PDB file of C-alpha atoms in Angstrom:
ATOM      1  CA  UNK A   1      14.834 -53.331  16.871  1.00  0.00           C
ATOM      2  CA  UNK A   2      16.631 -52.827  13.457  1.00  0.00           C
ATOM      3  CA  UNK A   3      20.597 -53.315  14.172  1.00  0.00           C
ATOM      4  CA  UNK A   4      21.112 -49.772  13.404  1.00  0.00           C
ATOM      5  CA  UNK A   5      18.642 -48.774  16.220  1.00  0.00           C
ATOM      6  CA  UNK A   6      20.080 -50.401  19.010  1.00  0.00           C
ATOM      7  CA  UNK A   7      22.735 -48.320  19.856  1.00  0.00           C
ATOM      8  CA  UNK A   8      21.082 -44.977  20.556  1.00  0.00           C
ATOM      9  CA  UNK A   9      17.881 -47.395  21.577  1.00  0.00           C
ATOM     10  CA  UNK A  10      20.145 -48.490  24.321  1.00  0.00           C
ATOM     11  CA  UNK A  11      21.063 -44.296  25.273  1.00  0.00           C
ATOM     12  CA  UNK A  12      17.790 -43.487  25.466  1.00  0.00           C
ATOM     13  CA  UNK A  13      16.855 -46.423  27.824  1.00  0.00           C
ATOM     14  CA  UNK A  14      20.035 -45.124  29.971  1.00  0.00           C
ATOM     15  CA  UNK A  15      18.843 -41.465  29.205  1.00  0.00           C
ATOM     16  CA  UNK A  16      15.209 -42.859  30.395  1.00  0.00           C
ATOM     17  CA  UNK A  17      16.704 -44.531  33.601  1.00  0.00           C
ATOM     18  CA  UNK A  18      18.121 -41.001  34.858  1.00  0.00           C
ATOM     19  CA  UNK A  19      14.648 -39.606  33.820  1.00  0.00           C
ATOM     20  CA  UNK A  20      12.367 -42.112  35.982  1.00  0.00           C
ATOM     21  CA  UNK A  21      14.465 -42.016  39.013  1.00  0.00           C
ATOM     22  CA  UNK A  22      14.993 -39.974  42.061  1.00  0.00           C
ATOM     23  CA  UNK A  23      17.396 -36.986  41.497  1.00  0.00           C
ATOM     24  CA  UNK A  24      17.886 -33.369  40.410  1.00  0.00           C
ATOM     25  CA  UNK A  25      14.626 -32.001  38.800  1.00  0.00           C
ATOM     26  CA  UNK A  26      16.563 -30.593  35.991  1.00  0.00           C
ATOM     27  CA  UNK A  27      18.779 -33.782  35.642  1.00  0.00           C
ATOM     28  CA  UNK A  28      15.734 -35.503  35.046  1.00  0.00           C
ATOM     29  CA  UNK A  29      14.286 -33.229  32.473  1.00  0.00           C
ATOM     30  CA  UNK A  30      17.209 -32.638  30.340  1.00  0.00           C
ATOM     31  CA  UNK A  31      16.794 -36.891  30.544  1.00  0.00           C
ATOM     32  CA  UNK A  32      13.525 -36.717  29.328  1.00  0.00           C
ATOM     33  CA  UNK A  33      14.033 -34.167  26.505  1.00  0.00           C
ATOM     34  CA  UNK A  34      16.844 -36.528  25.548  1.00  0.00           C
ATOM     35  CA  UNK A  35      14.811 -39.587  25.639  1.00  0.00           C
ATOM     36  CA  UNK A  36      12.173 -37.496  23.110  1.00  0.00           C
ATOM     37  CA  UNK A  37      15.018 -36.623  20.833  1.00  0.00           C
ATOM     38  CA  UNK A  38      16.835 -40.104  20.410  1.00  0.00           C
ATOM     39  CA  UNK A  39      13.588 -42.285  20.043  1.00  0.00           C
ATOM     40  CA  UNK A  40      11.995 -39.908  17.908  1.00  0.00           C
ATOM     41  CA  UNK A  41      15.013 -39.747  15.334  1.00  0.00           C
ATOM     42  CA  UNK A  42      14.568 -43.457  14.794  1.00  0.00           C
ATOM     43  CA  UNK A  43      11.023 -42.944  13.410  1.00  0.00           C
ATOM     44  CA  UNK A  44      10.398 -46.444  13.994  1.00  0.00           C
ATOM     45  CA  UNK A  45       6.469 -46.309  13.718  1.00  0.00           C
ATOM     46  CA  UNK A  46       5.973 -49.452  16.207  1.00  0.00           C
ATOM     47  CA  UNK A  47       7.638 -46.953  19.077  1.00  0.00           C
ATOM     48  CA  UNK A  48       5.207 -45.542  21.466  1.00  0.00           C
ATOM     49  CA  UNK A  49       5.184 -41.715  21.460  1.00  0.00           C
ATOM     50  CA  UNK A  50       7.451 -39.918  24.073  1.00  0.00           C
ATOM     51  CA  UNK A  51       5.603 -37.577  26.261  1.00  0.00           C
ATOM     52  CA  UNK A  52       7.981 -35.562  28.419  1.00  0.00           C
ATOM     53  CA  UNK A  53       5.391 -33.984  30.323  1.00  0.00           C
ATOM     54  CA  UNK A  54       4.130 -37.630  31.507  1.00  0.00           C
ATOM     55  CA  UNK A  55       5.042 -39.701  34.470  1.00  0.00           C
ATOM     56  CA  UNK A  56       5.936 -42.660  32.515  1.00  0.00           C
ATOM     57  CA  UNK A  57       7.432 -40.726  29.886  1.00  0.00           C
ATOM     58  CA  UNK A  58       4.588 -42.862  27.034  1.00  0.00           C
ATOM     59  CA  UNK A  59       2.424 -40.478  25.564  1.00  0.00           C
ATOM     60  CA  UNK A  60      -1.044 -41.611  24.084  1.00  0.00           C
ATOM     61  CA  UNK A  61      -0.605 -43.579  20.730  1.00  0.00           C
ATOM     62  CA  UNK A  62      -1.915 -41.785  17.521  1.00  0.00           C
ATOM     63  CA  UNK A  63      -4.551 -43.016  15.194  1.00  0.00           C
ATOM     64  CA  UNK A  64      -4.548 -43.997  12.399  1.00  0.00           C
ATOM     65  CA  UNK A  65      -8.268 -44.189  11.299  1.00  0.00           C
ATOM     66  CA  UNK A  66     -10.424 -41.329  12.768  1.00  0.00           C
ATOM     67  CA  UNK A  67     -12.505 -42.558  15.791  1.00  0.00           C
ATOM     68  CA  UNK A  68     -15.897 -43.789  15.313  1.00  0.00           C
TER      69      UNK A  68
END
């Protein structure tokens, strides 16, 4: 990652930590609306979506050609 991205890359994987594991059901979705927010404000085009709503937290990657 780009020097300026690896701070708040480095709260997200934190704020992703609290999101994956076993705790509070809201604790873990404020996480995962956190992990959203930071990752997409580096609009680094090489990330893999966020997907709050998945178990993994990677959402399916969009295309960049229409599918044949």
């Amino acid at each position: 990652l780009p020097e300026t991205a690896q701070g708040p890359a480095r709260r997200a994987a934190k704020a992703a930590e609290t999101a994956l594991a076993d705790g509070p059901a809201p604790e873990r979705e404020a996480a995962r609306r956190w992990v959203a927010e930071i990752l997409g404000s580096l609009a680094l085009y090489y990330l893999p979506p966020v997907d709050t709503a998945a178990p993994s937290l990677i959402g399916a990657r969009r295309q960049i050609e229409p599918a044949p």
